[in-house]
Coordinates of N, CA and C in Angstrom, one line a residue:
X17 N 0.8 -1.2 0.0 CA 0.0 0.0 0.0 C 0.9 1.3 0.0
X18 N 1.9 1.3 0.9 CA 2.7 2.5 1.0 C 3.5 2.6 -0.3
X19 N 3.9 1.5 -0.9 CA 4.7 1.6 -2.1 C 3.8 2.2 -3.3
X20 N 2.6 1.8 -3.3 CA 1.7 2.4 -4.4 C 1.5 3.9 -4.2
X21 N 1.3 4.3 -2.9 CA 1.1 5.7 -2.6 C 2.4 6.5 -3.0
X22 N 3.6 6.0 -2.7 CA 4.8 6.6 -3.1 C 5.0 6.7 -4.6
X23 N 4.6 5.6 -5.3 CA 4.7 5.7 -6.8 C 3.8 6.7 -7.3
X24 N 2.6 6.8 -6.8 CA 1.6 7.8 -7.2 C 2.1 9.2 -7.0
X25 N 2.6 9.4 -5.8 CA 3.1 10.8 -5.5 C 4.3 11.1 -6.5
X26 N 5.2 10.2 -6.7 CA 6.3 10.4 -7.5 C 5.9 10.7 -9.0
X27 N 4.9 10.0 -9.5 CA 4.4 10.2 -10.8 C 3.7 11.5 -11.0
X28 N 2.9 11.9 -10.0 CA 2.3 13.2 -10.0 C 3.3 14.4 -10.0
X29 N 4.3 14.2 -9.2 CA 5.4 15.3 -9.1 C 6.1 15.3 -10.4
X30 N 6.5 14.2 -11.0 CA 7.2 14.1 -12.2 C 6.4 14.8 -13.3
X31 N 5.1 14.5 -13.4 CA 4.3 15.2 -14.4 C 4.2 16.7 -14.2
X32 N 4.1 17.1 -13.0 CA 4.1 18.6 -12.7 C 5.4 19.2 -13.2
X33 N 6.5 18.6 -12.9 CA 7.8 19.1 -13.3 C 8.0 19.2 -14.8
X34 N 7.5 18.1 -15.5 CA 7.7 18.0 -17.0 C 6.8 19.0 -17.7
X35 N 5.6 19.2 -17.2 CA 4.6 20.0 -17.9 C 4.4 21.4 -17.2
X36 N 5.4 21.8 -16.5 CA 5.2 23.0 -15.7 C 5.0 24.3 -16.6
X37 N 5.7 24.4 -17.7 CA 5.6 25.5 -18.6 C 4.8 25.2 -19.8
X38 N 4.1 24.1 -19.9 CA 3.3 23.8 -21.1 C 2.1 24.6 -21.2
X39 N 1.8 25.1 -22.4 CA 0.6 25.9 -22.6 C -0.6 25.0 -22.4
X40 N -1.7 25.5 -21.9 CA -3.0 24.8 -21.7 C -3.5 24.3 -23.0
X41 N -4.1 23.1 -23.0 CA -4.8 22.5 -24.1 C -3.9 21.7 -25.0
X42 N -2.6 21.6 -24.8 CA -1.7 20.9 -25.6 C -1.4 19.6 -24.9
X43 N -1.5 18.5 -25.5 CA -1.3 17.2 -24.9 C 0.2 16.7 -25.3
X44 N 1.0 16.6 -24.3 CA 2.4 16.2 -24.6 C 2.5 14.7 -24.2
X45 N 2.9 13.9 -25.1 CA 3.1 12.5 -24.8 C 4.4 12.3 -24.1
X46 N 4.6 11.1 -23.5 CA 5.8 10.9 -22.7 C 7.0 10.8 -23.6
X47 N 6.9 10.3 -24.8 CA 8.0 10.2 -25.7 C 8.3 11.5 -26.5
X48 N 7.4 12.5 -26.5 CA 7.6 13.7 -27.3 C 8.4 14.7 -26.6
X49 N 8.4 14.7 -25.3 CA 9.1 15.8 -24.5 C 10.6 15.5 -24.5
X50 N 11.3 16.6 -24.3 CA 12.7 16.5 -24.1 C 13.0 17.1 -22.7
X51 N 13.9 16.3 -22.0 CA 14.3 16.8 -20.7 C 15.8 17.1 -20.7
X52 N 16.2 18.3 -20.3 CA 17.6 18.6 -20.3 C 17.9 19.0 -18.9
X53 N 18.9 18.4 -18.3 CA 19.3 18.8 -16.9 C 20.7 19.2 -16.9
X54 N 21.0 20.4 -16.5 CA 22.3 21.0 -16.4 C 22.9 20.6 -15.0
X55 N 24.0 20.0 -15.0 CA 24.7 19.6 -13.8 C 25.5 20.8 -13.3
X56 N 25.3 21.3 -12.1 CA 25.9 22.5 -11.6 C 27.3 22.0 -11.0
X57 N 28.2 23.0 -10.9 CA 29.5 22.7 -10.3 C 29.3 22.4 -8.8
X58 N 28.2 22.9 -8.2 CA 27.9 22.7 -6.8 C 27.5 21.3 -6.5
X59 N 27.3 20.5 -7.5 CA 26.9 19.1 -7.3 C 28.1 18.2 -7.1
X60 N 29.3 18.7 -7.0 CA 30.5 17.9 -6.8 C 30.4 17.1 -5.5
X61 N 29.9 17.7 -4.4 CA 29.7 16.9 -3.2 C 28.8 15.8 -3.4
X62 N 27.7 16.0 -4.1 CA 26.7 14.9 -4.4 C 27.4 13.8 -5.2
X63 N 28.2 14.2 -6.2 CA 28.9 13.3 -7.1 C 29.9 12.4 -6.2
X64 N 30.6 13.0 -5.3 CA 31.5 12.3 -4.5 C 30.8 11.3 -3.6
X65 N 29.6 11.7 -3.1 CA 28.8 10.7 -2.3 C 28.3 9.5 -3.1
X66 N 27.9 9.8 -4.3 CA 27.5 8.7 -5.2 C 28.7 7.8 -5.5
X67 N 29.8 8.4 -5.8 CA 31.0 7.6 -6.1 C 31.4 6.7 -4.9
X68 N 31.3 7.3 -3.7 CA 31.6 6.5 -2.4 C 30.6 5.4 -2.2
X69 N 29.4 5.6 -2.5 CA 28.4 4.5 -2.4 C 28.6 3.4 -3.4
X70 N 29.0 3.8 -4.6 CA 29.2 2.7 -5.6 C 30.5 2.0 -5.4
X71 N 31.5 2.6 -4.9 CA 32.8 2.0 -4.6 C 32.8 1.1 -3.4
X72 N 31.8 1.4 -2.5 CA 31.7 0.6 -1.3 C 31.3 -0.9 -1.7
X73 N 31.9 -1.9 -1.1 CA 31.6 -3.2 -1.4 C 30.3 -3.8 -1.0
X74 N 29.6 -3.0 -0.1 CA 28.3 -3.5 0.4 C 27.2 -3.3 -0.6
X75 N 26.2 -4.2 -0.5 CA 25.0 -4.0 -1.3 C 24.1 -3.0 -0.6
X76 N 23.7 -2.0 -1.3 CA 22.9 -0.9 -0.6 C 21.5 -1.1 -1.1
X77 N 20.6 -1.2 -0.2 CA 19.2 -1.4 -0.5 C 18.5 -0.1 -1.0
X78 N 18.8 1.0 -0.4 CA 18.2 2.3 -0.7 C 19.2 3.4 -0.8
X79 N 19.9 3.5 -1.9 CA 21.0 4.6 -2.0 C 20.4 6.0 -2.0
X80 N 19.1 6.1 -2.5 CA 18.5 7.5 -2.5 C 18.3 8.0 -1.1
X81 N 17.9 7.2 -0.2 CA 17.7 7.6 1.2 C 19.0 8.0 1.8
X82 N 20.1 7.4 1.5 CA 21.4 7.8 2.0 C 21.9 9.1 1.4
X83 N 21.5 9.4 0.2 CA 21.9 10.6 -0.4 C 21.1 11.8 0.0
X84 N 19.9 11.6 0.4 CA 19.0 12.7 0.8 C 19.4 13.3 2.1
X85 N 19.3 14.6 2.3 CA 19.7 15.3 3.5 C 18.4 15.4 4.4
X86 N 18.4 14.8 5.5 CA 17.3 14.8 6.4 C 16.9 16.2 6.9
X87 N 17.9 17.1 7.1 CA 17.6 18.4 7.5 C 16.8 19.2 6.5
X88 N 17.2 19.0 5.3 CA 16.5 19.7 4.2 C 15.1 19.1 4.1
X89 N 14.9 17.8 4.1 CA 13.7 17.1 4.0 C 12.7 17.5 5.1
X90 N 13.1 17.8 6.3 CA 12.2 18.2 7.4 C 11.6 19.6 7.2
X91 N 12.3 20.4 6.5 CA 11.9 21.8 6.3 C 10.9 22.0 5.1
X92 N 10.7 20.9 4.3 CA 9.9 21.0 3.1 C 8.5 20.6 3.3
X93 N 7.6 21.2 2.5 CA 6.2 20.8 2.5 C 6.1 19.5 1.6
X94 N 4.9 19.0 1.4 CA 4.7 17.8 0.6 C 5.1 18.0 -0.8
X95 N 4.8 19.1 -1.4 CA 5.2 19.4 -2.8 C 6.8 19.5 -2.9
X96 N 7.4 20.1 -1.9 CA 8.8 20.3 -1.9 C 9.5 18.9 -1.7
X97 N 8.9 18.1 -0.9 CA 9.5 16.8 -0.7 C 9.5 15.9 -1.9
X98 N 8.4 16.0 -2.7 CA 8.3 15.3 -3.9 C 9.3 15.7 -4.9
X99 N 9.4 17.1 -5.0 CA 10.4 17.6 -6.0 C 11.8 17.3 -5.6
X100 N 12.1 17.3 -4.3 CA 13.5 17.0 -3.8 C 13.8 15.5 -4.0
X101 N 12.8 14.6 -3.8 CA 13.0 13.2 -4.1 C 13.3 13.0 -5.5
X102 N 12.5 13.6 -6.4 CA 12.7 13.3 -7.9 C 14.0 13.9 -8.3
X103 N 14.4 15.1 -7.8 CA 15.7 15.7 -8.2 C 16.9 14.8 -7.7
X104 N 16.7 14.3 -6.5 CA 17.8 13.4 -6.0 C 17.9 12.1 -6.8
X105 N 16.8 11.5 -7.2 CA 16.8 10.3 -8.0 C 17.4 10.6 -9.3
X106 N 17.0 11.7 -10.0 CA 17.6 12.1 -11.3 C 19.1 12.3 -11.2
X107 N 19.5 13.0 -10.2 CA 21.0 13.3 -10.1 C 21.7 12.0 -9.8
X108 N 21.1 11.1 -9.0 CA 21.8 9.9 -8.7 C 22.0 9.0 -9.9
X109 N 21.0 8.9 -10.7 CA 21.1 8.1 -12.0 C 22.1 8.8 -13.0
X110 N 22.1 10.1 -13.0 CA 23.0 10.8 -13.9 C 24.4 10.5 -13.5
X111 N 24.7 10.7 -12.2 CA 26.1 10.6 -11.8 C 26.5 9.1 -11.8
X112 N 25.6 8.2 -11.5 CA 25.9 6.8 -11.6 C 26.3 6.4 -13.0
X113 N 25.6 6.9 -14.0 CA 25.9 6.6 -15.3 C 27.3 7.2 -15.7
X114 N 27.5 8.4 -15.3 CA 28.8 9.0 -15.5 C 30.0 8.2 -14.9
X115 N 29.8 7.7 -13.7 CA 30.8 6.9 -13.0 C 31.0 5.6 -13.7
X116 N 29.9 5.0 -14.2 CA 30.0 3.7 -14.9 C 30.8 3.9 -16.2
X117 N 30.5 5.0 -16.9 CA 31.3 5.2 -18.1 C 32.7 5.5 -17.9
X118 N 33.0 6.2 -16.7 CA 34.4 6.4 -16.4 C 35.1 5.1 -16.1
X119 N 34.5 4.3 -15.3 CA 35.1 3.0 -14.9 C 35.1 2.0 -16.0
X120 N 34.1 2.0 -16.9 CA 34.1 1.1 -18.0 C 33.4 -0.2 -17.7
X121 N 32.6 -0.2 -16.6 CA 31.8 -1.4 -16.3 C 30.6 -0.9 -15.6
X122 N 29.6 -1.8 -15.4 CA 28.3 -1.5 -14.9 C 28.2 -2.0 -13.4
X123 N 27.5 -1.1 -12.6 CA 27.2 -1.5 -11.3 C 25.7 -2.0 -11.3
X124 N 25.3 -2.7 -10.3 CA 23.9 -3.2 -10.2 C 23.0 -2.1 -9.9
X125 N 21.7 -2.3 -10.2 CA 20.7 -1.2 -9.9 C 20.6 -1.0 -8.5

């Protein structure tokens, strides 16, 4: 039950972020939109955290939870928490892919 609620919240937040600036009355399909994410130089700390998680020999069940800052999460409302979660997931996958390409091999999901 909790898993379904979390999936629903994440999907709603993702749709809000994708179609935030879309004009009313235009239907954008999932495959038609382009998402461009600029990685800021301030994300170096986050990159280093992802690298440390991936280089650790332990199997991590929830790397996103370990990457999220609890102090920031406590200060946000429901909409802010959704946005923060999706941004963290997106940055994690982006940096994980970069690290995989640097290393030349793949890590598990």
